[in-house]
XYZ file of C-alpha atoms in Angstrom:
752
model
C 50.678 -135.231 -237.055
C 52.191 -134.532 -233.513
C 50.925 -131.409 -231.856
C 54.232 -131.147 -230.210
C 56.043 -130.519 -233.230
C 56.174 -126.446 -234.097
C 54.317 -125.419 -237.319
C 56.211 -125.473 -240.314
C 55.563 -123.982 -243.534
C 53.713 -125.890 -246.073
C 56.667 -127.224 -247.715
C 57.636 -129.130 -244.767
C 54.366 -130.742 -244.641
C 55.069 -132.081 -248.178
C 58.404 -133.743 -246.666
C 56.390 -135.177 -244.047
C 54.234 -136.929 -246.524
C 57.079 -138.076 -248.779
C 58.547 -139.485 -245.320
C 55.277 -141.305 -244.547
C 55.275 -142.539 -247.973
C 58.403 -143.717 -247.836
C 58.274 -145.537 -244.628
C 55.020 -147.086 -246.046
C 57.033 -148.437 -249.259
C 59.744 -149.469 -247.063
C 57.393 -151.647 -245.022
C 55.859 -152.731 -248.075
C 59.343 -153.566 -249.451
C 60.317 -155.443 -246.196
C 56.829 -157.163 -245.766
C 56.643 -158.688 -249.631
C 60.409 -159.216 -250.097
C 61.309 -162.801 -250.989
C 64.318 -162.705 -248.776
C 65.125 -161.919 -245.194
C 66.212 -158.685 -244.049
C 67.267 -157.843 -240.779
C 68.854 -154.973 -238.876
C 71.354 -155.646 -236.491
C 72.789 -153.285 -233.975
C 75.260 -154.082 -231.260
C 74.674 -157.951 -231.889
C 70.812 -157.252 -231.204
C 68.231 -157.577 -233.894
C 66.304 -154.297 -234.044
C 64.136 -154.739 -237.088
C 63.580 -157.770 -239.480
C 60.589 -158.726 -242.123
C 58.427 -161.415 -242.194
C 60.402 -163.765 -244.693
C 63.249 -163.284 -242.104
C 61.165 -164.576 -238.999
C 59.779 -167.343 -241.332
C 63.459 -168.425 -242.427
C 64.523 -168.939 -238.781
C 61.241 -170.473 -237.552
C 59.460 -167.318 -235.559
C 55.854 -166.866 -235.583
C 56.133 -163.022 -236.948
C 58.544 -160.488 -237.710
C 58.056 -159.061 -233.985
C 59.392 -162.253 -232.338
C 63.033 -161.908 -233.424
C 63.168 -158.388 -231.987
C 65.548 -157.898 -229.175
C 67.380 -161.417 -229.452
C 71.119 -161.879 -229.940
C 72.107 -162.355 -233.340
C 74.424 -165.071 -231.918
C 71.201 -167.360 -231.458
C 71.152 -167.938 -235.312
C 74.449 -169.041 -235.713
C 75.190 -173.076 -235.076
C 77.596 -172.150 -232.199
C 79.534 -169.043 -230.824
C 82.776 -170.214 -232.701
C 80.860 -169.959 -236.027
C 79.701 -166.414 -234.782
C 83.146 -165.158 -234.101
C 84.567 -166.773 -237.442
C 82.077 -164.672 -239.659
C 82.480 -161.765 -237.717
C 86.540 -161.799 -237.940
C 85.949 -162.484 -241.756
C 83.313 -159.876 -242.245
C 84.250 -156.903 -240.074
C 87.247 -155.816 -242.517
C 84.913 -155.976 -245.585
C 82.124 -153.920 -243.728
C 84.450 -151.266 -242.118
C 85.820 -150.471 -245.615
C 82.224 -149.677 -246.722
C 81.965 -152.652 -249.020
C 79.224 -155.162 -249.177
C 80.007 -158.731 -247.482
C 78.767 -161.813 -249.038
C 78.992 -165.580 -247.802
C 77.261 -168.849 -247.877
C 77.254 -170.354 -244.292
C 75.406 -172.937 -242.026
C 72.879 -170.968 -239.926
C 70.409 -172.439 -237.135
C 66.802 -172.124 -237.057
C 64.971 -171.452 -233.549
C 64.007 -175.294 -233.720
C 67.962 -176.136 -233.779
C 68.023 -177.195 -237.391
C 70.916 -176.548 -239.415
C 70.475 -174.972 -243.108
C 72.572 -173.307 -245.636
C 71.962 -169.524 -246.038
C 73.105 -167.077 -248.359
C 74.066 -163.940 -246.148
C 74.800 -160.277 -247.863
C 75.618 -157.346 -245.407
C 76.764 -154.056 -245.004
C 77.056 -151.272 -242.534
C 74.457 -148.410 -242.193
C 76.987 -145.846 -241.848
C 80.503 -147.573 -242.592
C 81.724 -144.300 -240.660
C 79.722 -144.906 -237.607
C 79.608 -148.951 -237.126
C 77.563 -148.258 -234.126
C 74.544 -147.385 -236.540
C 74.527 -151.211 -237.190
C 74.341 -153.281 -240.004
C 71.526 -154.478 -242.506
C 71.714 -158.230 -243.763
C 69.668 -160.051 -246.763
C 69.501 -163.916 -245.758
C 67.968 -166.348 -248.125
C 67.689 -170.205 -247.247
C 69.263 -171.893 -249.906
C 69.530 -175.375 -248.794
C 67.504 -176.820 -251.794
C 69.830 -175.068 -253.610
C 73.074 -176.310 -252.288
C 71.557 -179.693 -252.031
C 71.003 -179.528 -255.718
C 74.469 -178.404 -256.264
C 76.133 -181.321 -254.101
C 73.792 -183.690 -256.385
C 75.108 -182.102 -259.695
C 78.809 -182.274 -258.277
C 78.039 -186.084 -257.507
C 76.752 -186.725 -260.958
C 79.728 -184.814 -262.376
C 82.253 -186.747 -260.490
C 80.515 -189.953 -261.067
C 80.258 -189.080 -265.063
C 84.192 -188.120 -264.815
C 84.949 -191.576 -263.148
C 83.015 -193.272 -265.729
C 84.688 -191.318 -268.248
C 88.287 -191.783 -267.110
C 87.986 -195.385 -265.991
C 85.879 -196.760 -268.637
C 87.693 -199.631 -270.724
C 86.285 -198.300 -273.941
C 87.561 -195.148 -275.843
C 84.957 -192.049 -275.419
C 85.338 -188.811 -277.191
C 83.147 -185.759 -277.531
C 83.506 -183.926 -280.794
C 81.992 -180.492 -281.730
C 82.128 -179.679 -285.726
C 84.279 -182.895 -285.875
C 87.001 -181.383 -283.089
C 87.799 -183.120 -280.003
C 86.391 -181.033 -276.853
C 87.230 -183.693 -274.455
C 88.330 -187.663 -274.427
C 89.242 -190.152 -271.999
C 92.769 -191.620 -271.456
C 91.365 -195.164 -272.971
C 90.469 -193.158 -276.505
C 94.011 -191.519 -276.458
C 95.602 -195.051 -275.602
C 93.528 -196.623 -278.213
C 94.943 -194.381 -280.853
C 98.567 -193.908 -279.187
C 98.363 -190.468 -278.309
C 99.649 -188.677 -275.124
C 97.489 -187.482 -272.571
C 95.839 -184.061 -273.962
C 97.375 -184.270 -277.284
C 94.033 -184.707 -279.164
C 92.252 -181.747 -277.315
C 90.783 -179.330 -279.640
C 92.325 -181.378 -282.904
C 90.207 -182.593 -285.868
C 88.826 -186.052 -286.037
C 90.609 -186.261 -289.595
C 93.778 -187.680 -287.877
C 92.436 -190.926 -287.054
C 90.964 -191.842 -290.434
C 93.443 -193.516 -292.850
C 92.450 -191.181 -295.937
C 90.531 -187.989 -296.484
C 88.056 -190.087 -298.535
C 87.324 -192.147 -295.465
C 86.798 -189.283 -293.292
C 84.374 -187.541 -295.641
C 82.632 -190.848 -295.776
C 82.409 -191.308 -292.304
C 80.653 -187.659 -291.845
C 78.105 -188.924 -294.552
C 77.477 -192.148 -292.578
C 77.513 -190.767 -289.035
C 75.675 -187.471 -289.135
C 73.110 -188.208 -291.533
C 71.393 -190.534 -288.521
C 71.870 -187.477 -286.237
C 69.738 -185.326 -288.133
C 67.195 -187.717 -288.119
C 67.373 -188.303 -284.368
C 68.966 -191.581 -284.230
C 72.356 -193.008 -283.014
C 75.035 -194.711 -285.228
C 76.221 -198.105 -284.859
C 79.305 -199.605 -286.954
C 82.606 -200.867 -287.677
C 85.352 -198.519 -289.224
C 88.641 -199.159 -290.035
C 90.767 -196.264 -288.261
C 94.434 -195.341 -287.852
C 96.497 -195.026 -284.841
C 99.123 -192.147 -284.331
C 101.956 -194.229 -285.857
C 99.477 -195.046 -289.005
C 98.782 -198.849 -287.789
C 95.503 -199.593 -289.030
C 93.014 -200.624 -286.235
C 89.490 -202.502 -286.486
C 86.935 -200.305 -284.361
C 83.468 -200.581 -283.385
C 82.094 -197.523 -283.274
C 78.835 -196.105 -281.411
C 77.958 -192.267 -281.775
C 74.878 -190.088 -280.929
C 74.263 -186.475 -280.771
C 74.278 -185.048 -277.365
C 70.943 -182.836 -278.064
C 69.135 -184.108 -281.065
C 67.395 -180.663 -281.528
C 70.451 -178.850 -281.571
C 73.403 -180.502 -283.323
C 75.712 -177.638 -282.905
C 76.167 -179.000 -279.154
C 78.367 -181.701 -280.735
C 78.201 -185.601 -280.424
C 79.532 -188.613 -278.167
C 81.601 -191.381 -279.524
C 82.576 -194.547 -278.088
C 85.086 -196.629 -279.594
C 86.199 -200.148 -279.044
C 89.281 -202.031 -280.541
C 87.996 -205.083 -282.271
C 91.143 -205.980 -284.201
C 91.654 -209.219 -282.431
C 88.054 -210.202 -283.043
C 88.236 -209.169 -286.796
C 91.394 -210.989 -286.951
C 90.091 -214.115 -285.368
C 87.105 -213.740 -287.963
C 89.536 -213.337 -291.092
C 91.591 -216.486 -289.363
C 88.074 -218.312 -289.260
C 86.920 -217.420 -292.855
C 90.509 -218.581 -294.061
C 90.345 -221.636 -291.889
C 86.925 -222.421 -293.503
C 88.105 -221.930 -296.816
C 91.129 -224.300 -295.977
C 88.815 -226.466 -294.785
C 86.775 -226.697 -297.670
C 89.608 -227.076 -299.800
C 90.712 -230.155 -297.764
C 87.514 -231.645 -297.824
C 87.334 -231.750 -301.597
C 91.067 -232.897 -302.144
C 90.687 -235.604 -299.110
C 87.485 -236.922 -299.238
C 89.146 -240.231 -299.237
C 90.648 -239.820 -295.767
C 87.246 -239.447 -294.140
C 87.302 -242.654 -292.505
C 90.705 -241.970 -290.883
C 89.332 -238.631 -289.707
C 86.245 -240.736 -288.303
C 88.536 -242.957 -286.634
C 90.570 -240.246 -285.289
C 87.589 -238.869 -283.528
C 86.603 -242.002 -282.120
C 89.869 -242.278 -280.691
C 89.639 -238.648 -279.191
C 86.211 -239.760 -277.764
C 88.151 -242.704 -276.128
C 90.813 -240.822 -274.755
C 88.195 -238.272 -273.422
C 86.361 -241.176 -271.461
C 89.918 -242.572 -270.171
C 90.622 -239.013 -268.970
C 87.174 -238.560 -267.230
C 87.775 -242.225 -265.634
C 91.163 -240.892 -264.618
C 89.550 -238.164 -262.877
C 87.025 -240.053 -261.311
C 89.703 -242.226 -259.809
C 91.547 -239.462 -258.237
C 88.485 -238.523 -256.718
C 88.283 -241.993 -255.196
C 91.850 -243.471 -254.910
C 95.103 -242.651 -253.341
C 97.368 -241.031 -256.145
C 100.570 -242.707 -254.730
C 99.417 -246.052 -253.838
C 96.345 -246.673 -255.821
C 94.380 -247.545 -252.665
C 91.060 -246.193 -252.120
C 91.284 -242.862 -250.184
C 89.143 -241.731 -247.649
C 86.227 -240.897 -249.632
C 85.843 -244.249 -251.233
C 86.694 -245.809 -247.702
C 83.709 -244.123 -246.283
C 81.531 -244.942 -248.841
C 82.580 -248.784 -248.775
C 82.502 -248.759 -244.944
C 79.023 -247.358 -244.976
C 77.958 -250.164 -247.382
C 79.605 -252.909 -245.341
C 78.028 -251.472 -241.928
C 74.646 -251.608 -243.588
C 75.197 -255.373 -245.011
C 76.168 -256.072 -241.289
C 73.370 -254.587 -239.868
C 71.119 -256.517 -241.910
C 72.506 -259.901 -241.529
C 73.452 -259.112 -238.025
C 77.150 -259.854 -238.445
C 80.191 -257.874 -236.970
C 82.940 -255.983 -238.966
C 86.416 -255.048 -238.083
C 87.978 -251.594 -238.937
C 91.735 -251.664 -238.503
C 93.822 -248.695 -238.054
C 97.577 -248.812 -238.950
C 100.252 -246.206 -238.518
C 104.243 -246.911 -238.896
C 106.363 -246.066 -235.855
C 109.017 -243.193 -236.665
C 108.289 -243.116 -240.240
C 109.307 -239.714 -240.157
C 112.895 -240.621 -239.824
C 112.732 -242.277 -243.096
C 111.649 -238.966 -244.762
C 114.097 -236.589 -242.883
C 117.108 -238.964 -243.349
C 116.502 -240.256 -246.850
C 114.118 -238.300 -248.617
C 110.226 -238.303 -249.522
C 111.095 -240.240 -252.336
C 112.394 -243.356 -250.382
C 109.333 -242.791 -248.107
C 106.860 -242.771 -251.061
C 108.396 -246.129 -252.282
C 108.254 -247.693 -249.092
C 104.257 -246.561 -248.716
C 103.962 -248.233 -252.175
C 105.568 -251.450 -251.310
C 103.698 -251.694 -248.180
C 100.310 -251.034 -249.602
C 101.129 -254.379 -252.056
C 101.781 -256.044 -249.330
C 98.502 -255.432 -247.108
C 96.338 -256.109 -250.239
C 98.014 -259.750 -250.075
C 96.776 -259.958 -246.468
C 93.057 -259.814 -246.875
C 90.174 -261.155 -248.883
C 88.481 -259.840 -251.741
C 85.391 -258.249 -250.020
C 87.958 -256.611 -247.783
C 88.967 -253.061 -248.321
C 92.598 -251.355 -247.785
C 92.993 -247.649 -247.877
C 95.480 -244.944 -247.278
C 94.114 -242.008 -245.486
C 97.396 -239.761 -245.997
C 100.745 -239.835 -244.543
C 101.690 -243.352 -243.253
C 98.058 -244.181 -242.149
C 96.396 -246.911 -243.822
C 92.883 -248.170 -242.549
C 91.525 -251.772 -243.199
C 87.698 -252.533 -243.520
C 87.037 -256.297 -242.860
C 83.342 -257.194 -243.284
C 82.033 -260.317 -241.149
C 85.021 -260.522 -239.113
C 85.107 -261.102 -235.345
C 87.632 -260.059 -232.998
C 89.547 -263.447 -233.382
C 89.774 -262.737 -237.137
C 90.558 -259.221 -236.499
C 93.562 -260.336 -234.615
C 94.743 -262.770 -236.815
C 94.854 -260.035 -239.572
C 96.484 -257.912 -237.552
C 99.238 -260.426 -236.643
C 99.439 -261.023 -240.415
C 99.967 -257.436 -241.087
C 102.483 -256.741 -238.535
C 104.407 -259.516 -239.804
C 104.221 -258.300 -243.502
C 105.115 -254.690 -242.478
C 108.243 -255.759 -240.406
C 109.827 -257.498 -243.441
C 112.877 -255.619 -244.522
C 112.180 -252.949 -247.401
C 114.727 -253.020 -250.097
C 114.767 -249.663 -251.863
C 117.479 -249.244 -254.201
C 120.842 -249.867 -252.333
C 119.083 -249.329 -248.784
C 117.322 -251.974 -246.395
C 114.853 -250.265 -244.381
C 112.902 -251.699 -241.479
C 109.906 -250.235 -239.947
C 107.151 -251.287 -237.451
C 103.534 -250.709 -237.272
C 101.245 -249.695 -234.240
C 97.900 -250.946 -234.765
C 94.313 -250.111 -233.458
C 91.223 -252.314 -233.854
C 87.336 -251.368 -233.459
C 84.492 -253.675 -234.014
C 81.131 -253.212 -235.247
C 78.679 -252.914 -233.449
C 80.258 -253.005 -230.026
C 82.616 -249.915 -230.918
C 80.380 -247.921 -232.882
C 77.752 -247.978 -235.645
C 79.160 -245.551 -237.972
C 82.152 -244.908 -239.876
C 83.360 -241.894 -238.253
C 82.673 -243.607 -234.571
C 84.805 -246.902 -235.701
C 87.716 -244.564 -236.834
C 87.795 -242.650 -233.812
C 87.732 -245.804 -231.714
C 90.527 -247.440 -233.713
C 92.563 -244.446 -233.813
C 92.529 -244.349 -229.829
C 93.651 -247.938 -229.901
C 96.347 -247.401 -232.277
C 97.659 -244.761 -230.099
C 97.489 -247.168 -226.972
C 99.350 -249.546 -228.913
C 102.163 -246.648 -229.746
C 101.766 -245.818 -225.853
C 102.593 -249.431 -224.723
C 105.700 -249.717 -226.727
C 104.735 -249.496 -230.623
C 105.124 -252.613 -232.801
C 102.015 -253.946 -231.427
C 98.211 -253.841 -231.902
C 95.513 -253.210 -229.647
C 91.678 -253.601 -229.602
C 89.723 -250.660 -228.391
C 87.978 -250.908 -224.983
C 85.552 -248.747 -222.813
C 88.593 -247.907 -220.926
C 90.545 -246.526 -223.268
C 87.569 -243.948 -224.104
C 87.624 -243.195 -220.804
C 91.261 -242.418 -220.715
C 90.743 -240.478 -223.980
C 88.270 -238.465 -222.423
C 90.338 -238.101 -219.433
C 93.165 -236.906 -221.101
C 91.170 -234.052 -223.021
C 89.463 -232.985 -219.453
C 92.858 -232.934 -218.031
C 94.242 -230.605 -221.199
C 91.750 -228.217 -220.828
C 91.470 -227.832 -217.120
C 95.243 -227.798 -217.187
C 95.152 -224.728 -219.436
C 93.405 -222.683 -216.905
C 95.260 -224.327 -213.948
C 98.266 -221.680 -213.726
C 96.006 -218.524 -213.949
C 93.507 -220.188 -211.104
C 96.572 -220.952 -208.968
C 95.844 -224.931 -208.807
C 99.774 -225.502 -209.131
C 101.951 -225.819 -206.472
C 105.595 -226.941 -205.634
C 106.775 -229.415 -203.060
C 110.535 -229.729 -202.289
C 112.492 -233.400 -201.433
C 115.435 -232.882 -199.674
C 118.984 -234.108 -200.863
C 121.127 -235.432 -198.478
C 125.092 -235.582 -198.624
C 126.503 -239.021 -197.488
C 129.703 -237.407 -196.295
C 128.142 -234.838 -193.876
C 124.628 -236.145 -193.107
C 123.323 -232.483 -194.045
C 120.611 -231.202 -196.607
C 122.623 -230.024 -199.594
C 120.120 -229.462 -202.276
C 116.313 -229.545 -203.005
C 114.503 -231.330 -205.873
C 111.300 -228.977 -206.901
C 108.567 -231.241 -207.659
C 105.409 -230.139 -209.412
C 101.585 -230.672 -207.754
C 98.292 -230.068 -209.101
C 95.067 -230.079 -206.997
C 91.801 -229.527 -209.205
C 88.728 -228.403 -207.482
C 86.742 -231.234 -209.039
C 89.410 -233.932 -209.882
C 91.294 -233.410 -206.887
C 94.964 -234.340 -206.899
C 95.919 -235.088 -210.150
C 99.454 -237.489 -210.147
C 102.343 -235.852 -211.912
C 102.699 -238.999 -214.301
C 99.244 -238.144 -215.696
C 99.269 -234.715 -216.290
C 102.974 -234.090 -217.282
C 102.787 -235.988 -220.482
C 99.404 -234.129 -221.203
C 101.075 -231.027 -220.638
C 104.265 -231.911 -223.033
C 101.844 -233.048 -225.845
C 100.040 -229.975 -225.733
C 103.023 -227.479 -225.323
C 101.752 -226.546 -222.007
C 104.712 -227.453 -220.518
C 106.488 -224.353 -221.916
C 104.706 -221.780 -219.558
C 104.300 -224.176 -216.776
C 107.867 -225.063 -216.671
C 108.860 -221.598 -216.515
C 106.375 -221.059 -213.738
C 108.128 -223.801 -212.110
C 111.607 -222.688 -212.487
C 110.720 -218.663 -211.223
C 108.615 -220.151 -208.557
C 111.413 -222.666 -207.143
C 114.125 -220.167 -207.731
C 112.337 -217.390 -205.780
C 111.570 -219.858 -202.923
C 115.238 -220.463 -202.879
C 115.899 -216.716 -202.437
C 113.505 -216.585 -199.632
C 115.171 -219.454 -197.802
C 118.556 -217.781 -198.134
C 117.184 -214.447 -196.921
C 116.022 -216.106 -194.033
C 119.410 -217.343 -192.907
C 119.303 -220.849 -194.335
C 122.814 -222.240 -195.583
C 123.084 -221.990 -199.259
C 122.079 -225.427 -201.169
C 121.207 -226.145 -204.699
C 117.756 -226.134 -206.181
C 117.019 -228.915 -208.741
C 114.432 -228.422 -211.270
C 113.299 -230.985 -213.980
C 113.392 -230.003 -217.715
C 111.297 -231.756 -219.980
C 112.256 -232.270 -223.815
C 109.845 -229.726 -224.893
C 111.575 -227.078 -222.749
C 115.088 -228.519 -223.636
C 114.299 -228.195 -227.250
C 113.013 -224.462 -226.754
C 115.691 -222.021 -228.284
C 115.623 -219.467 -225.377
C 116.196 -221.844 -222.470
C 119.528 -220.538 -221.620
C 118.565 -216.977 -221.927
C 115.339 -217.567 -219.855
C 117.255 -219.240 -217.100
C 119.860 -216.389 -216.991
C 117.093 -213.938 -217.003
C 115.152 -215.741 -213.917
C 118.225 -215.909 -212.274
C 118.921 -212.348 -212.640
C 115.579 -211.205 -211.735
C 115.599 -213.397 -208.307
C 119.231 -212.342 -207.850
C 121.010 -215.908 -207.342
C 124.200 -217.163 -208.249
C 123.668 -219.667 -211.229
C 125.768 -222.348 -209.411
C 122.786 -222.701 -206.927
C 120.601 -223.916 -209.796
C 120.815 -227.682 -211.110
C 118.542 -228.513 -214.206
C 117.664 -232.105 -214.355
C 117.454 -233.788 -217.906
C 116.325 -237.350 -218.216
C 118.599 -239.720 -220.235
C 116.166 -239.910 -223.046
C 115.927 -236.079 -223.816
C 119.722 -235.953 -223.809
C 120.162 -238.883 -226.039
C 117.310 -237.830 -228.604
C 119.268 -235.262 -230.251
C 122.917 -235.825 -228.476
C 124.743 -233.307 -230.826
C 121.854 -230.698 -230.364
C 121.949 -231.757 -226.490
C 125.627 -230.939 -226.296
C 125.182 -227.560 -227.889
C 122.698 -226.276 -225.534
C 124.361 -227.837 -222.410
C 127.603 -226.103 -223.510
C 125.518 -222.845 -223.657
C 124.189 -223.262 -220.108
C 127.382 -224.520 -218.626
C 129.013 -221.532 -219.913
C 126.306 -219.317 -218.170
C 127.482 -221.199 -214.896
C 124.325 -223.482 -214.276
C 124.616 -226.910 -213.243
C 123.293 -230.065 -215.173
C 122.527 -233.630 -214.078
C 121.231 -236.425 -216.141
C 118.039 -238.125 -214.511
C 116.859 -241.622 -214.629
C 120.318 -242.724 -215.692
C 120.680 -246.200 -216.994
C 116.968 -246.473 -218.191
C 117.600 -245.782 -221.658
C 120.251 -246.108 -224.446
C 123.097 -244.152 -223.483
C 126.302 -243.789 -225.465
C 129.554 -243.476 -222.925
C 131.113 -241.400 -226.109
C 128.387 -238.894 -225.947
C 128.163 -239.073 -221.886
C 131.798 -237.742 -222.124
C 131.066 -234.605 -224.057
C 127.900 -233.769 -221.883
C 128.526 -230.830 -219.689
C 127.093 -232.417 -216.458
C 128.366 -233.012 -213.056
C 126.027 -235.195 -211.654
C 124.418 -238.729 -212.486
C 121.098 -239.882 -210.877
C 120.488 -243.324 -210.184
C 116.989 -244.302 -211.105
C 114.848 -245.473 -208.327
C 113.949 -248.586 -210.422
C 117.436 -249.767 -209.780
C 117.451 -248.943 -206.397
C 114.178 -250.342 -205.359
C 115.492 -253.691 -205.536
C 119.210 -253.377 -204.074
C 118.474 -255.820 -201.260
C 117.440 -258.897 -203.169
C 118.487 -258.359 -207.136
C 121.871 -258.789 -207.965
C 121.530 -257.593 -211.203
C 120.552 -254.073 -209.982
C 123.300 -254.191 -207.572
C 125.599 -254.759 -210.353
C 124.021 -251.910 -212.842
C 124.348 -249.373 -209.597
C 127.810 -250.361 -209.063
C 128.452 -249.847 -212.708
C 127.032 -246.593 -212.742
C 128.836 -245.222 -209.577
C 131.907 -246.553 -210.668
C 131.542 -244.990 -214.112
C 130.745 -241.744 -212.735
C 133.773 -241.572 -210.596
C 135.909 -242.644 -213.334
C 134.303 -239.269 -215.292
C 134.583 -237.083 -212.428
C 130.987 -236.922 -212.114
C 129.038 -236.905 -208.851
C 126.191 -239.301 -208.148
C 122.807 -239.249 -206.413
C 120.666 -242.002 -205.712
C 116.703 -241.363 -205.923
C 113.818 -243.472 -204.202
C 116.269 -244.515 -201.071
C 113.536 -246.202 -198.705
C 115.581 -248.599 -196.496
C 118.914 -248.815 -194.414
C 119.797 -251.716 -196.628
C 119.750 -249.473 -199.651
C 121.503 -246.726 -198.093
C 124.434 -248.842 -196.877
C 124.931 -250.467 -200.339
C 125.042 -247.188 -202.249
C 127.430 -245.655 -199.486
C 129.588 -248.596 -199.786
C 129.567 -248.206 -203.757
C 130.780 -244.311 -202.879
C 127.540 -242.731 -203.953
C 127.602 -239.198 -202.909
C 124.009 -238.039 -202.423
C 120.746 -239.614 -201.793
C 117.120 -238.654 -201.258
C 113.760 -240.847 -200.662
C 111.350 -241.441 -198.005
C 114.221 -242.846 -195.651
C 114.916 -239.395 -195.087
C 111.716 -237.534 -196.075
C 108.789 -237.199 -198.506
C 108.352 -234.062 -200.488
C 107.749 -231.079 -198.198
C 105.893 -227.733 -198.459
C 108.482 -224.931 -198.509
C 107.695 -224.214 -194.601
C 108.226 -227.707 -193.769
C 111.331 -227.984 -195.689
C 112.670 -225.064 -193.814
C 111.942 -226.730 -190.714
C 113.499 -229.931 -191.761
C 116.741 -228.375 -193.048
C 117.083 -226.536 -189.407
C 116.867 -229.837 -187.670
C 120.491 -230.412 -188.543
C 121.921 -234.034 -189.488
C 119.594 -236.230 -191.120
C 121.277 -239.763 -191.597
C 119.097 -242.394 -189.801
C 120.492 -242.830 -186.237
C 122.336 -246.298 -186.627
C 124.084 -244.731 -189.875
C 127.160 -244.713 -188.077
C 127.414 -248.375 -188.599
C 128.000 -247.774 -192.155
C 131.689 -246.448 -191.637
C 133.820 -243.923 -190.339
C 132.600 -241.086 -192.836
C 129.133 -241.108 -191.458
C 130.612 -238.590 -188.832
C-alpha cells in the first residue's frame, strides 16, 4: 500500500483489495482475450492487449503505446472517413461496429472487424475502447463462397438443360430453361407441386416410387419420362435426379431434365421405317437386282463427283484449262526432265490488252465467252506435250518443254495471230490484242516462280512498248524492274526528306518579248542515285499513287513561290503547273486548287493547269465536267503535248481551255521536215479559229522561232530563251527585261 495514503477503516481495505483483484482480472482478460483490445484517447493509443499488438505486428503490448491511431489506417482519408461515420454513433452512447481494411506495421493491408464505444459518452475526452479482430481469412472465405455461389447461379441460369430443386415434391428453385421447357412464365413454378408437369395422378405417384426409392438407398435416378407442358402437350424427357443430402432426404433433391422429343420421334420414325423396310423386302424380293444396280449407279455418281471435285482443284472452271496449281506441277515436272536431259524450256505469259473495256462495256458474260474462245484457240497453237493454263482474269501461261528461243518466238507469233482474229459473240464482233512475255529455262530461272516472274516482267515491257507484241526477258528488264522498285521505295520518303524541288522555265510572249509565265518543273535529287529524270520517276509516281501527294506539293510550292515573286515587286505572270491523269481523276482537284489559291492569297487567273491531250481524251465527258468546274472557279486550263494523241475536234470545242501547247516533237524538226511544219501550221490555225492561244515548247533555234511567229503562234518557251531556272535565277531573268533574241527584229514589225 502507498504510505502517503491516510489511514482508512477496515472496510476501505476491503475495497482496495477488491480494486486490486479487479485490476488483475482486467489484465488477465486483456492478456488472454482472443481479440485485440485498445484504449484510444485524443487519437493516441494509451493501452492495448497482446492480441492487438500481434494483429498490428508489434513485438508486445507496450510497443504501440503513445503512437497515433492514424498509423493503423491505410491512409489519412480512411481514418477521417471512419471518424465521420463513427462519431455520431459513439456520441449517442451507442456501440459502433464495422469491417474495414487496416494496415499492419509492415504496411500490409488486412480486413478487420472493429467494435468501439466511448468510455464516457458524456465526456468524449475520456477516450474510447475498441475491440479489433483480424477477419482476413473470413473475408477471403466469404469472397470464395460468393464466387462459387455466383458461378453456380450462372451455371444454373445459362444451362441449356432444365434444372429444378424440389423439397417434398414442391419447387424451391428452377432455372429459366426448365420453365421454358414446360412453357411457364418466369417464377410461375415457384412453390408449386411437381404434379402439374405429369400427365396423370398415376404417373406422378409412379414417378415418386421410381425416383425416390433410389434416394433412400443413396443412389441417383436416371430414366426417361413422358411429361406434359403447361398447355397439355406431351414431351419426352430424359430425367436425372439426386438427393441433395443422402443422409437427410428432407433437404430435397435436384432434377435435371432434357427434352428428347426429337430423338424419340426420330427413333419412332426409325422403327417405323425399319418395319416398312422389312415389309418391302418381303414384298419386293424380286426387285433386289434393281436395287443393287441403283446402288452401283450411286457409287459411279459418287466417283464422278469426286473426279469433278478433283478437276475443280486442278482446272479452271471457266475454260477447262489447267489452273495455277496444275500449271506449277506440270512446270516442275517439265523443268526436272529438261534438267536431266540438258534441254531448254520456254514459259510464255500472255495478257490481253484493255480486256477490262470488254467487261465494262458489254458485261462479264461476253468477257467470259471471249476467254473460252481464246482458250480453245491457244490449245491449237501448241503441241500435245505443251501446257496451256489460265491463271485468272485475262492471264494465260504456256509451258513449252524442249523449246528454244526461236521456237518460243514462233509460238508467240502464232498466238498473237490467233488472238488477233475477231471474236464473234452473238451479234458482236470483238477485237483484242495480246501482250506476251517469254522466259527461258535455264537462262532466266531454274524454277516455276522465277520463270513466271521473269515472263511477267517481259510481258509488262511488251505493254510499255506499245502492246500487241511479245518480248523476251532480258537482264536489262530485271535491272529496270529492280530500279523501278528502288525508285518507288525512295520516292515514298522523298517529300519528307526534302529531296524534291522545283525549277521554272520562262514563257515568253512573241508580241512583247517579255516573260508572261513560268512552267513549274519537278526535279528529284536522291542522295545516292543523284538526279533522277522526271521521265523516269513520274510514271513510277503515277503507277504507285504517290503522284497525288507529290502533285499537291508541286501546286502548293509553285503558287507560294509566285506569291513571293509578286510580293517582291515582280509584274504579274501566270504559273503553269502540269497535272497528271491520276490527279485529274481525283475528286477533290477543283476544291484542292481553290483552297491552295485561297491560302497563298492569289487570284485564280494567275494559275494555269496543263493537261496532256491523252488525259483529256481518255474520258472526254468526265474531263469536260472537271474542266467546267475549274473554269467556273476562274482557273485557266491548257492542253499540253497537243497533236501527239487522238484528239477529237468535237470534244476540243467543248473543253474549257484557253491555250494549246504545240509539242516539242513537232517543233524540233521545223527547219527541215515539211510534215512537221504543216502539222504545226494546222494546229496554230485551228487554235485561232477556236479563239485559243498557242504556245510552242522546245524552241531552240532562230529558224524555229521565225516560223512559229510567221504562223501566228503567240507564246514560246525553250532553250533559245532559257533553260529551267531556280527561283532566284528566274527572278533575275525576268528583271532583265525583253527576252527575244537580238536579231528578232528581222522577224517583223511586231517584234518591237
